[in-house]
């Protein structure tokens, strides 16, 4: 499962190698809820300094199902 925000160049990938389809569907639903929160303006966009090079990178944070998700490095 992959989520990408082109305007911020933020991407996340969730790997689920389990054979239980219900768990995969739950992970996909949560990832879609995070992207929906971003699209509805309910997420925060922060810029964090890079560790080894100058500049900053965007990090998108959203609270979904009582969990804080962070997309970005």
Coordinates of N, CA, C and O in Angstrom, one line a residue:
X1 N 0.8 -1.2 0.0 CA 0.0 0.0 0.0 C 0.9 1.2 0.0 O 1.8 1.3 0.7
X2 N 0.6 2.2 -0.8 CA 1.4 3.3 -1.0 C 0.5 4.6 -1.0 O -0.6 4.6 -1.6
X3 N 1.0 5.6 -0.3 CA 0.3 6.9 -0.3 C 1.4 8.0 -0.7 O 2.5 8.0 -0.1
X4 N 1.0 8.9 -1.6 CA 1.9 9.9 -2.0 C 1.2 11.2 -2.1 O 0.1 11.3 -2.7
X5 N 1.8 12.3 -1.6 CA 1.3 13.7 -1.7 C 2.3 14.4 -2.6 O 3.4 14.8 -2.1
X6 N 1.9 14.6 -3.9 CA 2.9 15.2 -4.8 C 3.3 16.6 -4.5 O 4.5 17.0 -4.7
X7 N 2.4 17.5 -4.0 CA 2.8 18.8 -3.7 C 3.8 19.0 -2.7 O 4.6 19.9 -2.7
X8 N 3.9 18.0 -1.7 CA 4.9 18.1 -0.7 C 6.0 17.1 -0.9 O 7.0 17.1 -0.1
X9 N 5.9 16.2 -1.9 CA 6.8 15.1 -2.1 C 7.0 14.2 -0.9 O 8.1 13.9 -0.5
X10 N 5.8 13.9 -0.3 CA 5.8 13.1 0.9 C 5.2 11.7 0.5 O 4.1 11.7 -0.2
X11 N 5.8 10.6 0.9 CA 5.3 9.3 0.5 C 5.5 8.4 1.7 O 6.4 8.5 2.5
X12 N 4.6 7.4 1.8 CA 4.7 6.3 2.7 C 4.3 5.0 2.1 O 3.4 5.0 1.2
X13 N 4.9 3.9 2.5 CA 4.5 2.6 2.0 C 4.3 1.7 3.2 O 5.1 1.7 4.2
X14 N 3.2 1.0 3.2 CA 2.9 0.0 4.3 C 3.0 -1.4 3.7 O 2.3 -1.7 2.7
X15 N 3.8 -2.2 4.3 CA 4.0 -3.6 3.9 C 3.2 -4.5 4.9 O 3.4 -4.3 6.1
X16 N 2.4 -5.4 4.3 CA 1.7 -6.3 5.2 C 1.7 -7.7 4.5 O 1.0 -7.9 3.5
X17 N 2.6 -8.5 5.0 CA 2.8 -9.8 4.3 C 1.9 -10.9 4.9 O 2.0 -12.1 4.6
X18 N 1.0 -10.5 5.8 CA 0.1 -11.5 6.4 C -0.9 -12.0 5.4 O -1.3 -11.3 4.4
X19 N -1.4 -13.2 5.6 CA -2.3 -13.8 4.7 C -3.8 -13.5 5.1 O -4.7 -13.9 4.3
X20 N -4.0 -12.8 6.2 CA -5.4 -12.5 6.6 C -5.9 -11.3 5.9 O -5.4 -10.2 6.1
X21 N -6.8 -11.5 5.0 CA -7.3 -10.4 4.2 C -8.0 -9.3 5.0 O -7.9 -8.1 4.7
X22 N -8.6 -9.7 6.1 CA -9.3 -8.7 7.0 C -8.3 -7.7 7.6 O -8.6 -6.5 7.7
X23 N -7.1 -8.2 8.0 CA -6.1 -7.3 8.5 C -5.6 -6.4 7.5 O -5.3 -5.2 7.7
X24 N -5.4 -6.9 6.3 CA -4.9 -6.0 5.2 C -5.9 -4.9 4.9 O -5.6 -3.8 4.6
X25 N -7.2 -5.3 4.9 CA -8.3 -4.3 4.6 C -8.3 -3.3 5.7 O -8.5 -2.1 5.4
X26 N -8.0 -3.6 7.0 CA -8.0 -2.7 8.0 C -6.8 -1.7 7.9 O -7.0 -0.5 8.1
X27 N -5.7 -2.2 7.5 CA -4.5 -1.3 7.3 C -4.8 -0.4 6.1 O -4.4 0.8 6.2
X28 N -5.4 -0.8 5.1 CA -5.7 0.0 3.9 C -6.7 1.1 4.3 O -6.6 2.2 3.9
X29 N -7.7 0.7 5.1 CA -8.7 1.7 5.6 C -8.0 2.8 6.4 O -8.3 4.0 6.2
X30 N -7.1 2.4 7.3 CA -6.4 3.4 8.2 C -5.6 4.3 7.3 O -5.6 5.5 7.5
X31 N -4.9 3.8 6.3 CA -4.1 4.6 5.5 C -4.9 5.6 4.6 O -4.6 6.8 4.5
X32 N -6.1 5.1 4.2 CA -7.0 6.0 3.5 C -7.6 7.1 4.4 O -7.8 8.2 3.9
X33 N -7.8 6.7 5.6 CA -8.3 7.7 6.6 C -7.3 8.8 6.8 O -7.6 10.0 7.0
X34 N -6.0 8.4 6.8 CA -4.9 9.4 7.0 C -4.9 10.4 5.8 O -4.8 11.6 6.0
X35 N -5.0 9.8 4.6 CA -5.0 10.6 3.4 C -6.2 11.5 3.4 O -6.2 12.7 3.0
X36 N -7.4 11.0 3.8 CA -8.6 11.8 3.9 C -8.5 12.9 4.8 O -9.0 14.0 4.6
X37 N -7.8 12.7 6.0 CA -7.6 13.8 7.0 C -6.8 14.9 6.3 O -7.0 16.0 6.6
X38 N -5.8 14.5 5.6 CA -4.9 15.5 4.9 C -5.7 16.3 3.9 O -5.7 17.5 3.9
X39 N -6.5 15.6 3.1 CA -7.3 16.3 2.1 C -8.4 17.2 2.7 O -8.8 18.2 2.1
X40 N -8.9 16.9 3.9 CA -9.9 17.7 4.5 C -9.3 18.8 5.4 O -10.0 19.5 6.1
X41 N -8.0 18.9 5.4 CA -7.3 19.9 6.2 C -7.2 19.6 7.7 O -6.9 20.5 8.5
X42 N -7.3 18.4 8.1 CA -7.2 18.0 9.5 C -5.8 17.5 9.9 O -5.6 17.2 11.0
X43 N -4.9 17.5 8.9 CA -3.5 17.1 9.2 C -2.7 18.3 9.4 O -3.0 19.4 8.9
X44 N -1.5 18.1 10.0 CA -0.5 19.2 10.2 C 0.6 18.9 9.3 O 1.1 17.8 9.2
X45 N 1.1 20.0 8.7 CA 2.3 19.9 7.9 C 3.4 20.7 8.6 O 3.3 21.8 8.8
X46 N 4.5 19.9 8.9 CA 5.7 20.5 9.6 C 6.9 20.4 8.7 O 6.9 19.5 7.9
X47 N 7.8 21.3 8.9 CA 9.1 21.2 8.1 C 10.2 21.0 9.1 O 10.4 21.8 10.0
X48 N 10.8 19.8 8.9 CA 11.9 19.5 9.8 C 13.3 19.6 9.1 O 13.4 19.2 7.9
X49 N 14.3 20.0 9.9 CA 15.6 20.1 9.3 C 16.1 18.7 8.9 O 15.9 17.7 9.5
X50 N 16.8 18.7 7.8 CA 17.5 17.4 7.3 C 18.6 17.1 8.3 O 19.3 18.0 8.8
X51 N 18.9 15.8 8.4 CA 20.0 15.4 9.3 C 21.4 15.7 8.7 O 22.2 16.2 9.4
X52 N 21.6 15.3 7.5 CA 23.0 15.4 6.9 C 23.1 16.4 5.8 O 24.2 16.6 5.3
X53 N 22.1 17.1 5.4 CA 22.2 18.1 4.4 C 21.4 19.3 4.7 O 20.5 19.2 5.5
X54 N 21.7 20.5 4.1 CA 21.0 21.7 4.4 C 19.6 21.6 3.9 O 19.2 20.9 3.0
X55 N 18.7 22.4 4.5 CA 17.3 22.5 4.1 C 16.4 21.8 5.1 O 16.8 21.3 6.1
X56 N 15.1 21.7 4.7 CA 14.1 21.1 5.5 C 13.3 20.1 4.7 O 13.2 20.3 3.4
X57 N 12.6 19.2 5.3 CA 11.7 18.2 4.6 C 10.4 18.3 5.3 O 10.3 18.5 6.5
X58 N 9.3 18.2 4.5 CA 8.0 18.2 5.1 C 7.6 16.9 5.7 O 8.0 15.8 5.3
X59 N 6.9 17.0 6.8 CA 6.3 15.8 7.5 C 4.8 16.1 7.8 O 4.5 17.1 8.3
X60 N 4.0 15.2 7.3 CA 2.5 15.3 7.5 C 2.1 14.5 8.7 O 2.4 13.3 8.8
X61 N 1.5 15.1 9.7 CA 1.0 14.3 10.9 C -0.5 14.4 11.0 O -1.1 15.5 10.7
X62 N -1.1 13.3 11.3 CA -2.6 13.2 11.4 C -3.0 12.2 12.5 O -2.3 11.2 12.6
X63 N -4.0 12.5 13.3 CA -4.5 11.6 14.3 C -5.7 10.9 13.7 O -6.7 11.5 13.3
X64 N -5.6 9.5 13.6 CA -6.6 8.7 13.1 C -6.8 7.5 14.0 O -5.8 6.8 14.3
X65 N -8.0 7.2 14.4 CA -8.3 6.1 15.3 C -7.4 6.1 16.6 O -6.9 5.1 17.0
X66 N -7.2 7.3 17.1 CA -6.5 7.5 18.4 C -5.0 7.2 18.2 O -4.3 7.0 19.1
X67 N -4.5 7.2 17.0 CA -3.1 7.0 16.7 C -2.6 8.2 15.9 O -3.3 8.7 15.0
X68 N -1.3 8.6 16.1 CA -0.7 9.6 15.4 C 0.1 9.0 14.2 O 1.0 8.2 14.5
X69 N -0.3 9.4 13.0 CA 0.5 8.9 11.8 C 1.4 10.0 11.4 O 1.0 11.2 11.4
X70 N 2.6 9.7 11.0 CA 3.5 10.7 10.4 C 4.0 10.1 9.1 O 4.5 9.0 9.0
X71 N 3.8 11.0 8.0 CA 4.2 10.6 6.7 C 5.4 11.5 6.3 O 5.3 12.7 6.5
X72 N 6.4 10.9 5.9 CA 7.7 11.6 5.6 C 8.8 10.9 6.2 O 8.7 9.9 6.8
X73 N 10.0 11.5 6.1 CA 11.2 10.9 6.7 C 11.2 10.9 8.2 O 10.6 11.6 8.8

